[in-house]
């Protein structure tokens, strides 16, 4: 109940790396890694183990939410710096 393997279709290593980084930032995650079964197909498998305080699905959703928030903040900062540069 604390380990799960998720398969992501139509995506490659970029999302896999981002998700693993976001998952490892959560204190309940013990192990998170991804693998690409075949380089010609845009599919990766994410293996996730938690300590039991949160299930793997909940941890993945929390990490995804945190990752989206970080990307939104990055976009705002980039836009702000771009506007400052234009002036």
Short mmCIF file of N, CA and C in Angstrom, two decimals:
data_model
loop_
_atom_site.label_atom_id
_atom_site.label_comp_id
_atom_site.label_asym_id
_atom_site.label_seq_id
_atom_site.Cartn_x
_atom_site.Cartn_y
_atom_site.Cartn_z
N UNK A 1 0.80 -1.22 0.00
CA UNK A 1 0.00 0.00 0.00
C UNK A 1 0.84 1.28 0.00
N UNK A 2 2.15 1.15 0.23
CA UNK A 2 2.98 2.36 0.25
C UNK A 2 3.86 2.49 -0.98
N UNK A 3 3.78 1.55 -1.91
CA UNK A 3 4.57 1.60 -3.14
C UNK A 3 3.64 1.47 -4.34
N UNK A 4 3.91 2.29 -5.36
CA UNK A 4 3.11 2.22 -6.58
C UNK A 4 3.99 2.56 -7.77
N UNK A 5 3.60 2.05 -8.92
CA UNK A 5 4.26 2.37 -10.19
C UNK A 5 3.22 3.03 -11.08
N UNK A 6 3.51 4.25 -11.51
CA UNK A 6 2.62 5.01 -12.39
C UNK A 6 3.22 5.06 -13.78
N UNK A 7 2.41 4.86 -14.80
CA UNK A 7 2.87 4.95 -16.19
C UNK A 7 2.32 6.22 -16.81
N UNK A 8 3.21 7.02 -17.38
CA UNK A 8 2.85 8.27 -18.03
C UNK A 8 3.06 8.11 -19.53
N UNK A 9 2.01 8.31 -20.29
CA UNK A 9 2.09 8.21 -21.75
C UNK A 9 2.26 9.60 -22.36
N UNK A 10 2.88 9.62 -23.52
CA UNK A 10 3.08 10.83 -24.32
C UNK A 10 3.92 11.88 -23.61
N UNK A 11 4.87 11.43 -22.84
CA UNK A 11 5.80 12.36 -22.23
C UNK A 11 7.13 11.65 -22.03
N UNK A 12 8.17 12.45 -21.90
CA UNK A 12 9.50 11.88 -21.80
C UNK A 12 10.16 12.18 -20.48
N UNK A 13 11.46 12.37 -20.54
CA UNK A 13 12.26 12.48 -19.34
C UNK A 13 12.13 13.81 -18.63
N UNK A 14 11.69 14.85 -19.31
CA UNK A 14 11.59 16.17 -18.67
C UNK A 14 10.60 16.14 -17.52
N UNK A 15 9.40 15.67 -17.75
CA UNK A 15 8.40 15.59 -16.69
C UNK A 15 8.82 14.59 -15.63
N UNK A 16 9.45 13.51 -16.02
CA UNK A 16 9.91 12.51 -15.06
C UNK A 16 10.89 13.10 -14.06
N UNK A 17 11.85 13.85 -14.55
CA UNK A 17 12.83 14.48 -13.67
C UNK A 17 12.21 15.51 -12.75
N UNK A 18 11.29 16.31 -13.29
CA UNK A 18 10.61 17.31 -12.47
C UNK A 18 9.77 16.66 -11.37
N UNK A 19 9.05 15.61 -11.72
CA UNK A 19 8.22 14.93 -10.72
C UNK A 19 9.06 14.27 -9.63
N UNK A 20 10.14 13.64 -10.00
CA UNK A 20 10.99 13.00 -9.01
C UNK A 20 11.56 14.05 -8.05
N UNK A 21 12.00 15.18 -8.57
CA UNK A 21 12.53 16.25 -7.71
C UNK A 21 11.45 16.76 -6.76
N UNK A 22 10.25 16.98 -7.28
CA UNK A 22 9.15 17.47 -6.44
C UNK A 22 8.75 16.42 -5.40
N UNK A 23 8.77 15.15 -5.77
CA UNK A 23 8.41 14.09 -4.84
C UNK A 23 9.44 13.95 -3.72
N UNK A 24 10.71 14.03 -4.07
CA UNK A 24 11.75 13.88 -3.06
C UNK A 24 11.78 15.05 -2.08
N UNK A 25 11.15 16.16 -2.43
CA UNK A 25 11.06 17.30 -1.52
C UNK A 25 10.01 17.07 -0.44
N UNK A 26 9.11 16.12 -0.64
CA UNK A 26 8.09 15.82 0.36
C UNK A 26 8.68 14.94 1.45
N UNK A 27 8.40 15.24 2.71
CA UNK A 27 9.00 14.44 3.80
C UNK A 27 8.49 13.01 3.88
N UNK A 28 7.32 12.73 3.32
CA UNK A 28 6.75 11.38 3.42
C UNK A 28 7.30 10.43 2.35
N UNK A 29 8.04 10.94 1.37
CA UNK A 29 8.53 10.11 0.27
C UNK A 29 9.87 9.49 0.65
N UNK A 30 9.93 8.18 0.57
CA UNK A 30 11.17 7.45 0.86
C UNK A 30 11.97 7.24 -0.42
N UNK A 31 11.28 6.90 -1.50
CA UNK A 31 11.96 6.60 -2.76
C UNK A 31 11.10 7.08 -3.91
N UNK A 32 11.74 7.71 -4.89
CA UNK A 32 11.06 8.13 -6.12
C UNK A 32 12.08 8.09 -7.25
N UNK A 33 11.72 7.42 -8.33
CA UNK A 33 12.59 7.33 -9.51
C UNK A 33 11.73 7.03 -10.72
N UNK A 34 12.28 7.30 -11.89
CA UNK A 34 11.56 6.98 -13.11
C UNK A 34 12.49 6.26 -14.07
N UNK A 35 11.88 5.56 -15.00
CA UNK A 35 12.67 4.91 -16.05
C UNK A 35 11.90 5.01 -17.35
N UNK A 36 12.65 5.02 -18.44
CA UNK A 36 12.09 5.04 -19.79
C UNK A 36 12.29 3.64 -20.35
N UNK A 37 11.21 2.87 -20.51
CA UNK A 37 11.37 1.49 -20.96
C UNK A 37 12.02 1.35 -22.33
N UNK A 38 11.71 2.28 -23.24
CA UNK A 38 12.29 2.23 -24.58
C UNK A 38 12.44 3.65 -25.10
N UNK A 39 13.62 4.00 -25.64
CA UNK A 39 13.85 5.39 -26.04
C UNK A 39 13.03 5.87 -27.24
N UNK A 40 12.43 4.98 -28.00
CA UNK A 40 11.64 5.40 -29.15
C UNK A 40 10.19 5.71 -28.81
N UNK A 41 9.77 5.39 -27.59
CA UNK A 41 8.39 5.64 -27.18
C UNK A 41 8.37 6.70 -26.08
N UNK A 42 7.44 7.63 -26.17
CA UNK A 42 7.33 8.70 -25.18
C UNK A 42 6.49 8.22 -24.00
N UNK A 43 7.08 7.32 -23.23
CA UNK A 43 6.44 6.73 -22.06
C UNK A 43 7.50 6.64 -20.97
N UNK A 44 7.10 6.93 -19.73
CA UNK A 44 8.01 6.65 -18.62
C UNK A 44 7.21 6.08 -17.46
N UNK A 45 7.91 5.32 -16.63
CA UNK A 45 7.31 4.72 -15.45
C UNK A 45 7.92 5.35 -14.21
N UNK A 46 7.06 5.76 -13.29
CA UNK A 46 7.49 6.40 -12.06
C UNK A 46 7.21 5.44 -10.90
N UNK A 47 8.25 5.11 -10.15
CA UNK A 47 8.09 4.25 -8.98
C UNK A 47 8.19 5.13 -7.74
N UNK A 48 7.25 4.95 -6.83
CA UNK A 48 7.14 5.83 -5.68
C UNK A 48 6.86 5.02 -4.43
N UNK A 49 7.64 5.27 -3.36
CA UNK A 49 7.44 4.63 -2.07
C UNK A 49 7.33 5.71 -1.01
N UNK A 50 6.28 5.60 -0.19
CA UNK A 50 6.09 6.56 0.90
C UNK A 50 6.24 5.85 2.24
N UNK A 51 6.28 6.65 3.31
CA UNK A 51 6.42 6.08 4.65
C UNK A 51 5.09 5.64 5.26
N UNK A 52 4.00 5.82 4.56
CA UNK A 52 2.70 5.39 5.05
C UNK A 52 1.84 6.51 5.59
N UNK A 53 2.44 7.66 5.89
CA UNK A 53 1.65 8.79 6.38
C UNK A 53 0.79 9.38 5.26
N UNK A 54 1.19 9.11 4.03
CA UNK A 54 0.45 9.56 2.85
C UNK A 54 0.60 8.46 1.80
N UNK A 55 -0.45 8.17 1.08
CA UNK A 55 -0.38 7.16 0.05
C UNK A 55 0.38 7.66 -1.17
N UNK A 56 0.83 6.75 -2.03
CA UNK A 56 1.57 7.16 -3.22
C UNK A 56 0.77 8.09 -4.14
N UNK A 57 -0.51 7.80 -4.32
CA UNK A 57 -1.33 8.64 -5.19
C UNK A 57 -1.45 10.06 -4.62
N UNK A 58 -1.68 10.16 -3.32
CA UNK A 58 -1.80 11.47 -2.68
C UNK A 58 -0.48 12.23 -2.75
N UNK A 59 0.63 11.52 -2.57
CA UNK A 59 1.95 12.15 -2.65
C UNK A 59 2.21 12.67 -4.05
N UNK A 60 1.82 11.89 -5.06
CA UNK A 60 2.01 12.33 -6.44
C UNK A 60 1.16 13.56 -6.74
N UNK A 61 -0.07 13.58 -6.25
CA UNK A 61 -0.92 14.75 -6.46
C UNK A 61 -0.37 15.98 -5.74
N UNK A 62 0.12 15.80 -4.53
CA UNK A 62 0.70 16.92 -3.76
C UNK A 62 1.95 17.45 -4.46
N UNK A 63 2.82 16.56 -4.91
CA UNK A 63 4.04 16.99 -5.60
C UNK A 63 3.70 17.69 -6.91
N UNK A 64 2.69 17.21 -7.62
CA UNK A 64 2.27 17.85 -8.87
C UNK A 64 1.75 19.25 -8.61
N UNK A 65 0.94 19.39 -7.55
CA UNK A 65 0.42 20.70 -7.18
C UNK A 65 1.56 21.66 -6.83
N UNK A 66 2.53 21.18 -6.05
CA UNK A 66 3.67 22.01 -5.68
C UNK A 66 4.50 22.40 -6.90
N UNK A 67 4.65 21.46 -7.83
CA UNK A 67 5.42 21.74 -9.04
C UNK A 67 4.73 22.80 -9.89
N UNK A 68 3.42 22.73 -10.03
CA UNK A 68 2.68 23.73 -10.80
C UNK A 68 2.80 25.09 -10.15
N UNK A 69 2.69 25.15 -8.82
CA UNK A 69 2.84 26.42 -8.11
C UNK A 69 4.22 27.01 -8.32
N UNK A 70 5.25 26.18 -8.29
CA UNK A 70 6.62 26.65 -8.53
C UNK A 70 6.78 27.19 -9.95
N UNK A 71 6.18 26.51 -10.92
CA UNK A 71 6.29 26.97 -12.31
C UNK A 71 5.53 28.27 -12.53
N UNK A 72 4.39 28.44 -11.87
CA UNK A 72 3.64 29.70 -11.97
C UNK A 72 4.47 30.84 -11.37
N UNK A 73 5.10 30.59 -10.22
CA UNK A 73 5.94 31.61 -9.60
C UNK A 73 7.14 31.94 -10.49
N UNK A 74 7.74 30.93 -11.10
CA UNK A 74 8.85 31.16 -12.01
C UNK A 74 8.41 32.01 -13.19
N UNK A 75 7.23 31.74 -13.74
CA UNK A 75 6.71 32.53 -14.84
C UNK A 75 6.49 33.98 -14.45
N UNK A 76 5.95 34.20 -13.26
CA UNK A 76 5.75 35.58 -12.79
C UNK A 76 7.07 36.31 -12.62
N UNK A 77 8.04 35.64 -12.02
CA UNK A 77 9.35 36.28 -11.82
C UNK A 77 10.03 36.58 -13.15
N UNK A 78 9.92 35.66 -14.08
CA UNK A 78 10.52 35.88 -15.40
C UNK A 78 9.88 37.08 -16.08
N UNK A 79 8.54 37.15 -16.03
CA UNK A 79 7.83 38.27 -16.65
C UNK A 79 8.22 39.58 -15.98
N UNK A 80 8.34 39.58 -14.67
CA UNK A 80 8.73 40.79 -13.95
C UNK A 80 10.14 41.24 -14.36
N UNK A 81 11.07 40.30 -14.39
CA UNK A 81 12.45 40.65 -14.79
C UNK A 81 12.50 41.11 -16.25
N UNK A 82 11.69 40.51 -17.10
CA UNK A 82 11.65 40.90 -18.49
C UNK A 82 11.16 42.34 -18.64
N UNK A 83 10.14 42.68 -17.88
CA UNK A 83 9.60 44.05 -17.92
C UNK A 83 10.62 45.03 -17.38
N UNK A 84 11.36 44.67 -16.34
CA UNK A 84 12.41 45.55 -15.82
C UNK A 84 13.52 45.75 -16.84
N UNK A 85 13.85 44.70 -17.55
CA UNK A 85 14.90 44.78 -18.57
C UNK A 85 14.50 45.68 -19.71
N UNK A 86 13.21 45.67 -20.08
CA UNK A 86 12.74 46.51 -21.16
C UNK A 86 12.83 48.00 -20.83
N UNK A 87 12.72 48.33 -19.54
CA UNK A 87 12.72 49.75 -19.14
C UNK A 87 14.06 50.33 -19.19
#
